[in-house]
PDB file of C-alpha atoms and ligand atoms in Angstrom:
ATOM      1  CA  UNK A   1      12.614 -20.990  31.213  1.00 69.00           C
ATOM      2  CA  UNK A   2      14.669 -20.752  28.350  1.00 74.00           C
ATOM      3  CA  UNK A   3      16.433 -17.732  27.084  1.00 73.00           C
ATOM      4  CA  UNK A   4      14.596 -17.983  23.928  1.00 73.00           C
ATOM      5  CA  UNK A   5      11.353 -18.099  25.639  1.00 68.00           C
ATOM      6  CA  UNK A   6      12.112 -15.552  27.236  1.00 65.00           C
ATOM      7  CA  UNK A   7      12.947 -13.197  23.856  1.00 69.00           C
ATOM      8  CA  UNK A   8       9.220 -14.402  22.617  1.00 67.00           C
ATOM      9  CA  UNK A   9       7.044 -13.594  25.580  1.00 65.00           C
ATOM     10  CA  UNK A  10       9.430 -10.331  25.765  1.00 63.00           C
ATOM     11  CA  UNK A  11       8.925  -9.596  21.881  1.00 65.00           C
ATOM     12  CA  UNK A  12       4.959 -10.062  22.211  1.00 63.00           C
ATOM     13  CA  UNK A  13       4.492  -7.942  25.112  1.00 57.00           C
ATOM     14  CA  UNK A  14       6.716  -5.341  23.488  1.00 53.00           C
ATOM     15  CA  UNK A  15       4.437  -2.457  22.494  1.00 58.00           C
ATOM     16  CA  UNK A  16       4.544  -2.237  18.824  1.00 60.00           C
ATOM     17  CA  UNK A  17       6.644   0.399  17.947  1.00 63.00           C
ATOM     18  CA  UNK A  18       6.635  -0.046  14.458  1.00 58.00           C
ATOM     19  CA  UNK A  19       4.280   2.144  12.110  1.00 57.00           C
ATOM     20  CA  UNK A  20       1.702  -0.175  10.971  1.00 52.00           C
ATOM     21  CA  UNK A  21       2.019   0.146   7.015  1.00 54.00           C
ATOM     22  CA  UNK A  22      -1.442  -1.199   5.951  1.00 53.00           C
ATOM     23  CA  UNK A  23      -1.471  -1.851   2.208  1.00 62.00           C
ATOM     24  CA  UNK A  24      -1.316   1.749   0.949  1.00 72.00           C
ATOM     25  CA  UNK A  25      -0.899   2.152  -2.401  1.00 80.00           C
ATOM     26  CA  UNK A  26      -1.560   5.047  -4.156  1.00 93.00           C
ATOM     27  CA  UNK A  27      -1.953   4.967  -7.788  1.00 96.00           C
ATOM     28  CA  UNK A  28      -1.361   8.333  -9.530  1.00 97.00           C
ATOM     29  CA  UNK A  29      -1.668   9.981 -12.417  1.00 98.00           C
ATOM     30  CA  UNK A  30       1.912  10.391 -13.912  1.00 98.00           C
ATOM     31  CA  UNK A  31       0.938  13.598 -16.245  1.00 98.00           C
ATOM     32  CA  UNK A  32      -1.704  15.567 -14.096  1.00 98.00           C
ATOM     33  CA  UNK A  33      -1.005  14.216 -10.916  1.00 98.00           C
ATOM     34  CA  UNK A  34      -4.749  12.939 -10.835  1.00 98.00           C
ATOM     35  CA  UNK A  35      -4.570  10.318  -7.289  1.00 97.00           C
ATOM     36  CA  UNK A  36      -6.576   7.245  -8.433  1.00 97.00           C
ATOM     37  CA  UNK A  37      -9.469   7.105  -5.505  1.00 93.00           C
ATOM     38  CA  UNK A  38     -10.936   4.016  -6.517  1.00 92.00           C
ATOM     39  CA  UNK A  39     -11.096   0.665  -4.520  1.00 90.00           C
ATOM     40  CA  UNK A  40      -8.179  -1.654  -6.398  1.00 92.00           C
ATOM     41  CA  UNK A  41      -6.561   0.260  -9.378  1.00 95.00           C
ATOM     42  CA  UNK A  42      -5.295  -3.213 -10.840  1.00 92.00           C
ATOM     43  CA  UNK A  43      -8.759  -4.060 -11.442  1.00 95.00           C
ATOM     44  CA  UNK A  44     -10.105  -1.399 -13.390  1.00 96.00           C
ATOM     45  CA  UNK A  45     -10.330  -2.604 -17.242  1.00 96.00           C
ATOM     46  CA  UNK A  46      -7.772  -1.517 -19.569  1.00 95.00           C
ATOM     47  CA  UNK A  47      -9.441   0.620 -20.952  1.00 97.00           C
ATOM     48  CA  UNK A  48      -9.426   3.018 -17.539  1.00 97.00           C
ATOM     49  CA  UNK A  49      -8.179   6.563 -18.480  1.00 97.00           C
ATOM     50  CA  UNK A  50      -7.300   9.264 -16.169  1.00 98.00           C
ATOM     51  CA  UNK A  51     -10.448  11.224 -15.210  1.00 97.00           C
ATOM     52  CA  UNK A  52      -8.961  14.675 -15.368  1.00 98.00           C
ATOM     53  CA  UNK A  53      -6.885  14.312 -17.832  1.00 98.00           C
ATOM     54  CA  UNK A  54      -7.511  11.048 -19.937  1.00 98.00           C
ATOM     55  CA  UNK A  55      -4.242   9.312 -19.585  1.00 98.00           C
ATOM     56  CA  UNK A  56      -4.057   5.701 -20.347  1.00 98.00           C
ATOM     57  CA  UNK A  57      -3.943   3.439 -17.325  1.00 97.00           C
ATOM     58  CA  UNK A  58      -0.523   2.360 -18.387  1.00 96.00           C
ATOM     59  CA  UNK A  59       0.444   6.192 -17.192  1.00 98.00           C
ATOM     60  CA  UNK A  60      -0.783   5.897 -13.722  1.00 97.00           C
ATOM     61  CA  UNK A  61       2.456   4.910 -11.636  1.00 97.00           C
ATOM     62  CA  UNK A  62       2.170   3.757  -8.233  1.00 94.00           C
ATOM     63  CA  UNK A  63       3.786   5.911  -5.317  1.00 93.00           C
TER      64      UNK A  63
HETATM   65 ZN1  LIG B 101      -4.336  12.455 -15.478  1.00 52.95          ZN
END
């Protein structure tokens, strides 16, 4: 076998030892610190405010 087959079946056996970043974003509030607990903050209308604080949508900063 080749050395690059080698590498693969090597690599895929590996355990993973890399964290597993799923998708987390975390929209939050950028003047109350309000963390956005909704499904998918992109889709929330425009009109969305903050619901502690009432800060525009444009104000929520991802982290
Ligand atoms: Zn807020």
């Amino acid at each position: 076998m080749t050395y690059a087959y080698y590498h693969n079946v090597l690599k895929q056996s590996a355990p993973e030892k890399a964290p597993t970043y799923r998708k987390e974003e975390k929209w939050v509030c950028s003047v109350c610190g309000y963390v956005y607990d909704g499904d998918d903050f992109e889709n929330e209308p425009d009109d969305y405010v903050c619901p502690v604080c009432g800060a525009k949508k444009d104000m929520f900063k991802l982290q």
